[in-house]
PDB file of C-alpha atoms in Angstrom:
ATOM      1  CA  UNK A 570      66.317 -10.020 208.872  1.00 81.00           C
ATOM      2  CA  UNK A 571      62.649 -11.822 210.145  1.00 84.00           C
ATOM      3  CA  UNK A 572      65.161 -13.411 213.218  1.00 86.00           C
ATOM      4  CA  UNK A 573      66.472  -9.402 214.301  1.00 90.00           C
ATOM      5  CA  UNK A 574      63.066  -8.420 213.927  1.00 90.00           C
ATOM      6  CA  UNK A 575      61.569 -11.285 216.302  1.00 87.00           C
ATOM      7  CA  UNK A 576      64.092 -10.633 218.424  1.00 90.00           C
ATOM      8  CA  UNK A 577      63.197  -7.359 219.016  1.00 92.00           C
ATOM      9  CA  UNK A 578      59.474  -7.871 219.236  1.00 90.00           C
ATOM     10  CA  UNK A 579      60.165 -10.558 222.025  1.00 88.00           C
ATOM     11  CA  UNK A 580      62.438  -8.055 223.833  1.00 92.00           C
ATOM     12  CA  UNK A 581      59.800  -5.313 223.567  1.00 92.00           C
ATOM     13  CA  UNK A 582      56.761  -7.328 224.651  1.00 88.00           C
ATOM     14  CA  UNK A 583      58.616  -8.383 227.547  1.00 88.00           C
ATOM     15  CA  UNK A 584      60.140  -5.051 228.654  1.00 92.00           C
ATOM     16  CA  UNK A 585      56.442  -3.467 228.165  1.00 88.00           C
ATOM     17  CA  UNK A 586      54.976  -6.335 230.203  1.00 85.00           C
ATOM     18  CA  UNK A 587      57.741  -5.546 232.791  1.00 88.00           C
ATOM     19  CA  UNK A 588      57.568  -1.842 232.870  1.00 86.00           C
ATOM     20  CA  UNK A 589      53.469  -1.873 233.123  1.00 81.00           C
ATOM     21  CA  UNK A 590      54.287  -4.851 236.087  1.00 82.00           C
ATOM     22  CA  UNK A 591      56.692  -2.761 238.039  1.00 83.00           C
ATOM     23  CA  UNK A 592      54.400   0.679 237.432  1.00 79.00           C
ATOM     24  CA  UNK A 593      51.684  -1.146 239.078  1.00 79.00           C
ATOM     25  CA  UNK A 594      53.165  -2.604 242.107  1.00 81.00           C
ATOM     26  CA  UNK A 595      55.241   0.812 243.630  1.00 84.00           C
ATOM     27  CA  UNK A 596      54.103   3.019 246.150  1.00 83.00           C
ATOM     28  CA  UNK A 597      56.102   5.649 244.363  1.00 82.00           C
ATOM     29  CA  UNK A 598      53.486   7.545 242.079  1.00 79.00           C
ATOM     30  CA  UNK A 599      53.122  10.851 244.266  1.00 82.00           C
ATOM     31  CA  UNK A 600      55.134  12.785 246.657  1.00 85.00           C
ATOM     32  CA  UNK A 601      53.333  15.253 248.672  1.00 86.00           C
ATOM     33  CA  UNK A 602      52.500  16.621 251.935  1.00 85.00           C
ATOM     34  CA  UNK A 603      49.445  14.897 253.821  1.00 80.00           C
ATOM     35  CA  UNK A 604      48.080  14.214 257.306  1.00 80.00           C
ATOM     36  CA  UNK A 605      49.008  10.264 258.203  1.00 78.00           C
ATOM     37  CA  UNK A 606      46.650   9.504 260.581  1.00 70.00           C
ATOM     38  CA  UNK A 607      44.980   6.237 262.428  1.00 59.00           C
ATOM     39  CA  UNK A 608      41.605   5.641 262.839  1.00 54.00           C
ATOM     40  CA  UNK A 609      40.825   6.346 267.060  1.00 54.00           C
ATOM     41  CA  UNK A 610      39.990   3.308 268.803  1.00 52.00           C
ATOM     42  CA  UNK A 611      36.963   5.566 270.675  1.00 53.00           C
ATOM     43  CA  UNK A 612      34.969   8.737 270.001  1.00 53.00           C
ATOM     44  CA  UNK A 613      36.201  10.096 273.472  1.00 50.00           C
ATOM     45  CA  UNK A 614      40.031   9.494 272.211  1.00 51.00           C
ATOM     46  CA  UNK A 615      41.545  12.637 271.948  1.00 49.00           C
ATOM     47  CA  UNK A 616      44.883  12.215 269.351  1.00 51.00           C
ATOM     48  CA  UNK A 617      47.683  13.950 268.897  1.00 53.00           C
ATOM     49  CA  UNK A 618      47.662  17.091 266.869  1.00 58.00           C
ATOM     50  CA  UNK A 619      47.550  15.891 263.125  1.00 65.00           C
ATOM     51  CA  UNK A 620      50.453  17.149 261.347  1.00 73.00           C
ATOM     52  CA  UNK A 621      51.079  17.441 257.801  1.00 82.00           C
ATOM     53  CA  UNK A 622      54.335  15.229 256.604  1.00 87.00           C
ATOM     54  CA  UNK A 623      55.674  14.105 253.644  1.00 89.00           C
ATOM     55  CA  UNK A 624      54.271  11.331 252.047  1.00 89.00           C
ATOM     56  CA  UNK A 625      54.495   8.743 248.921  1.00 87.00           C
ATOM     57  CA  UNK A 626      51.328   7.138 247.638  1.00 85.00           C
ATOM     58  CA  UNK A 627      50.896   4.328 244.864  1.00 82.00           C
ATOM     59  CA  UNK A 628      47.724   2.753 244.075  1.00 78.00           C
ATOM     60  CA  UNK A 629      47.502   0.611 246.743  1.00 81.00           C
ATOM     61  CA  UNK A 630      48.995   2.499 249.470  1.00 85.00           C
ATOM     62  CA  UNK A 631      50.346   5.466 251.649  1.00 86.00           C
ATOM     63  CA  UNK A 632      53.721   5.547 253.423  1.00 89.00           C
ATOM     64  CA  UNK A 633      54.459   8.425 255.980  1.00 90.00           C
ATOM     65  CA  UNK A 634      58.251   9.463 255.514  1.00 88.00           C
ATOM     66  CA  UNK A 635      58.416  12.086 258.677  1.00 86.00           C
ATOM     67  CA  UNK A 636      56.702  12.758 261.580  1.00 82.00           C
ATOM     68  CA  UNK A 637      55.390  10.393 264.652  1.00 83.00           C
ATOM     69  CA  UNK A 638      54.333   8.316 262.091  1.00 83.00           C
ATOM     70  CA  UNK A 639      57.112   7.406 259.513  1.00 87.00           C
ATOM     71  CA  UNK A 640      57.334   4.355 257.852  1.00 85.00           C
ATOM     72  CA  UNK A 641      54.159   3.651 258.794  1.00 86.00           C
ATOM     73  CA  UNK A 642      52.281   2.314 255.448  1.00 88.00           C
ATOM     74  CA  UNK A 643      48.198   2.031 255.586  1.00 86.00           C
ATOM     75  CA  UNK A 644      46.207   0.143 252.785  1.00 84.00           C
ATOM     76  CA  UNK A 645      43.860   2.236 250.734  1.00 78.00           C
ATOM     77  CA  UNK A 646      40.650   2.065 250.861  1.00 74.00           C
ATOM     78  CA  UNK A 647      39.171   2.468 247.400  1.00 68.00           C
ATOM     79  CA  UNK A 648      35.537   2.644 248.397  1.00 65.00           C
ATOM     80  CA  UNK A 649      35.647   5.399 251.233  1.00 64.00           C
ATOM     81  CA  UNK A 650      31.911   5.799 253.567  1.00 59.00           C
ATOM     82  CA  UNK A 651      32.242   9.477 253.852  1.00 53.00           C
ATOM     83  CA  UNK A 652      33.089  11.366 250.145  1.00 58.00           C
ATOM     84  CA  UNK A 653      33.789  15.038 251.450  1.00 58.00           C
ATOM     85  CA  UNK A 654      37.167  15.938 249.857  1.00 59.00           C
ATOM     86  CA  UNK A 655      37.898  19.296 248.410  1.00 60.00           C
ATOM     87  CA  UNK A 656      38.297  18.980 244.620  1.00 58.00           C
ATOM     88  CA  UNK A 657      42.002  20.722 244.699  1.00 61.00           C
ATOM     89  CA  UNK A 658      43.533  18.274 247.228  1.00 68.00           C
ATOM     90  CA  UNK A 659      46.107  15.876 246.156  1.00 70.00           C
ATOM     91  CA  UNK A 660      44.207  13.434 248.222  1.00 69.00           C
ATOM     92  CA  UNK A 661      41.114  13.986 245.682  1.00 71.00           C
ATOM     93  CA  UNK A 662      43.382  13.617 242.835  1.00 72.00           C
ATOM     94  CA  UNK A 663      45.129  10.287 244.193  1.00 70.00           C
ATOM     95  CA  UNK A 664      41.263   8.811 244.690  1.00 71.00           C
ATOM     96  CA  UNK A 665      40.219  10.064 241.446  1.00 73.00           C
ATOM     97  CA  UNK A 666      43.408   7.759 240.072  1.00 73.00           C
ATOM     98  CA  UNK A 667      42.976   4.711 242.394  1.00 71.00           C
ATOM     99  CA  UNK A 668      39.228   4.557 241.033  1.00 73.00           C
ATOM    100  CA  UNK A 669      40.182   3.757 238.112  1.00 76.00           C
ATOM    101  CA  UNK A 670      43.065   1.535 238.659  1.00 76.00           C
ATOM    102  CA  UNK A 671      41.238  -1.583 237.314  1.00 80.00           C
ATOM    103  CA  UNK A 672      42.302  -0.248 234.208  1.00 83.00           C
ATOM    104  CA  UNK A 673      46.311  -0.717 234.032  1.00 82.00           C
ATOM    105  CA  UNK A 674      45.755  -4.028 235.803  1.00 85.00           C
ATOM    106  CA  UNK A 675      43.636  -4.718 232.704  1.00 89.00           C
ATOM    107  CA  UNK A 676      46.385  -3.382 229.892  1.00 90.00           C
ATOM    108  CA  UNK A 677      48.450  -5.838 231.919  1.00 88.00           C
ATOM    109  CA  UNK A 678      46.612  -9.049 231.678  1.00 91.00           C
ATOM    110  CA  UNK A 679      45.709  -8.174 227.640  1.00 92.00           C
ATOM    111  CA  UNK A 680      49.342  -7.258 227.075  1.00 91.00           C
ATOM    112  CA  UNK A 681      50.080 -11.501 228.671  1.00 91.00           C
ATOM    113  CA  UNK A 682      47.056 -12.616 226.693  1.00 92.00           C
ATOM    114  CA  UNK A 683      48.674 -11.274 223.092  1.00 91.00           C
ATOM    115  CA  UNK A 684      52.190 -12.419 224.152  1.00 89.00           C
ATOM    116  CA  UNK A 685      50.567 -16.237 224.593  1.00 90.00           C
ATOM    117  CA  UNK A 686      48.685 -15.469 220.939  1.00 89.00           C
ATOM    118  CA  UNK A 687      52.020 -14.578 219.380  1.00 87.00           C
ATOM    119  CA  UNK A 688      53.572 -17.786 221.092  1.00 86.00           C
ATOM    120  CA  UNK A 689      50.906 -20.315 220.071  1.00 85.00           C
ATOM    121  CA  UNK A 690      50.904 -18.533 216.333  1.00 84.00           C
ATOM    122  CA  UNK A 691      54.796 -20.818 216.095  1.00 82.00           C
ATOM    123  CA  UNK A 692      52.769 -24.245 216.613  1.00 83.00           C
ATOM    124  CA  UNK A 693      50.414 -23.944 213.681  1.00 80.00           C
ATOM    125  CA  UNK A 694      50.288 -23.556 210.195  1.00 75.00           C
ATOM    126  CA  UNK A 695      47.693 -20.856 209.250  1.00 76.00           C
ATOM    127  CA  UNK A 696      48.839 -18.161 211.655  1.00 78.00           C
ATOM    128  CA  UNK A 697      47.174 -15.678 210.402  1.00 82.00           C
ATOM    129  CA  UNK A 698      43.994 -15.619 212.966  1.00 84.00           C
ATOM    130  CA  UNK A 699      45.715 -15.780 215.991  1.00 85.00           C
ATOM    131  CA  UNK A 700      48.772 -12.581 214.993  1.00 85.00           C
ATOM    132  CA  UNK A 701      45.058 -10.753 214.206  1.00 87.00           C
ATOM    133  CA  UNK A 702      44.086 -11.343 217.618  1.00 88.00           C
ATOM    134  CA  UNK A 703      47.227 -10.910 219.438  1.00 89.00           C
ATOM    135  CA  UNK A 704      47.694  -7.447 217.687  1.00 89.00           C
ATOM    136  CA  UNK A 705      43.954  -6.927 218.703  1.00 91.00           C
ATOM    137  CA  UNK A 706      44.965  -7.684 222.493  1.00 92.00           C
ATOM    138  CA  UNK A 707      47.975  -5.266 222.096  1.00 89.00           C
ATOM    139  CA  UNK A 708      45.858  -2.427 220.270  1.00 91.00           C
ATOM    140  CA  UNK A 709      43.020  -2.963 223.506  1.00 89.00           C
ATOM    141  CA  UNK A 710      45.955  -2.685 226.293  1.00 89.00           C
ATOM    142  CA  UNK A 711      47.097   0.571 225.025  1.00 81.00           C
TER     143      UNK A 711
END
C-alpha cells in the first residue's frame, strides 16, 4: 500500500512539474486579432498600412499567423517606455499577465525545490523536518 502510494506521488510531482514547464515555455496562451508591426528604422519612414491579423501570444512572445508578416515572432518587451493602452484591449490584458509572469516561473522552481526535499527525506533517519518543508514548498507553489 505505502509503495502504490509513492508511486503515485512521484508520478504526480513529476507530471505537475511537467505541465507548469510546458505552460511556461508556449507561445500558445491567446489567440486574437492584433497589429504585427516593426519598429521604423526612421521618423520619415512611411510603412505599410498596419493591418490587423491573427495572432498567438505566450509570455514571452508574439507570432503573426497572416498577413505580410506571418511567422514573424518578436520578443516582448515587459517594461514598455510609452504606457498608453486602452484598458479593454487584449494587448492590455496580455501585459497585465506578462507583468506578473515572475510568478509561475516561481511555483516552478518551489515545486523542484520540494521534489529534492522529498528525495533527500529517503537518506536520513528523522524525516520528519524535511516532508514539513517539502509540503511547505508545495503549499507556497500553489
Amino acid at each position: 500500500d505505502r509503495g502504490v502510494q509513492m508511486l503515485l506521488t512521484t508520478v504526480g510531482a513529476f507530471a505537475a512539474f511537467s505541465l507548469m514547464t510546458i505552460a511556461v515555455g508556449t507561445d500558445y496562451w491567446l489567440y486574437s486579432r492584433g497589429v504585427c508591426k516593426t519598429k521604423s528604422v526612421s521618423e520619415n519612414e512611411t510603412s505599410k498600412k498596419n493591418e490587423e491579423v491573427m495572432t498567438h501570444s505566450g509570455l514571452w512572445r508574439t507570432c503573426c499567423l497572416e498577413g505580410n508578416f506571418k511567422g514573424l515572432c518578436k520578443q516582448i518587451d515587459h517594461f514598455p517606455e510609452d504606457t498608453d493602452y486602452e484598458a479593454d484591449t487584449a494587448e492590455y490584458f496580455l501585459r497585465a499577465v506578462r507583468a506578473s509572469s515572475i510568478f509561475p516561473i516561481l511555483s516552478v522552481i518551489l515545486l523542484f525545490m520540494g521534489g529534492l526535499c522529498i528525495a533527500a527525506s529517503e537518506f536520513y533517519k528523522t524525516r520528519h523536518n524535511i516532508i514539513l518543508s517539502a509540503g511547505i514548498f508545495f503549499v507556497s507553489a500553489g
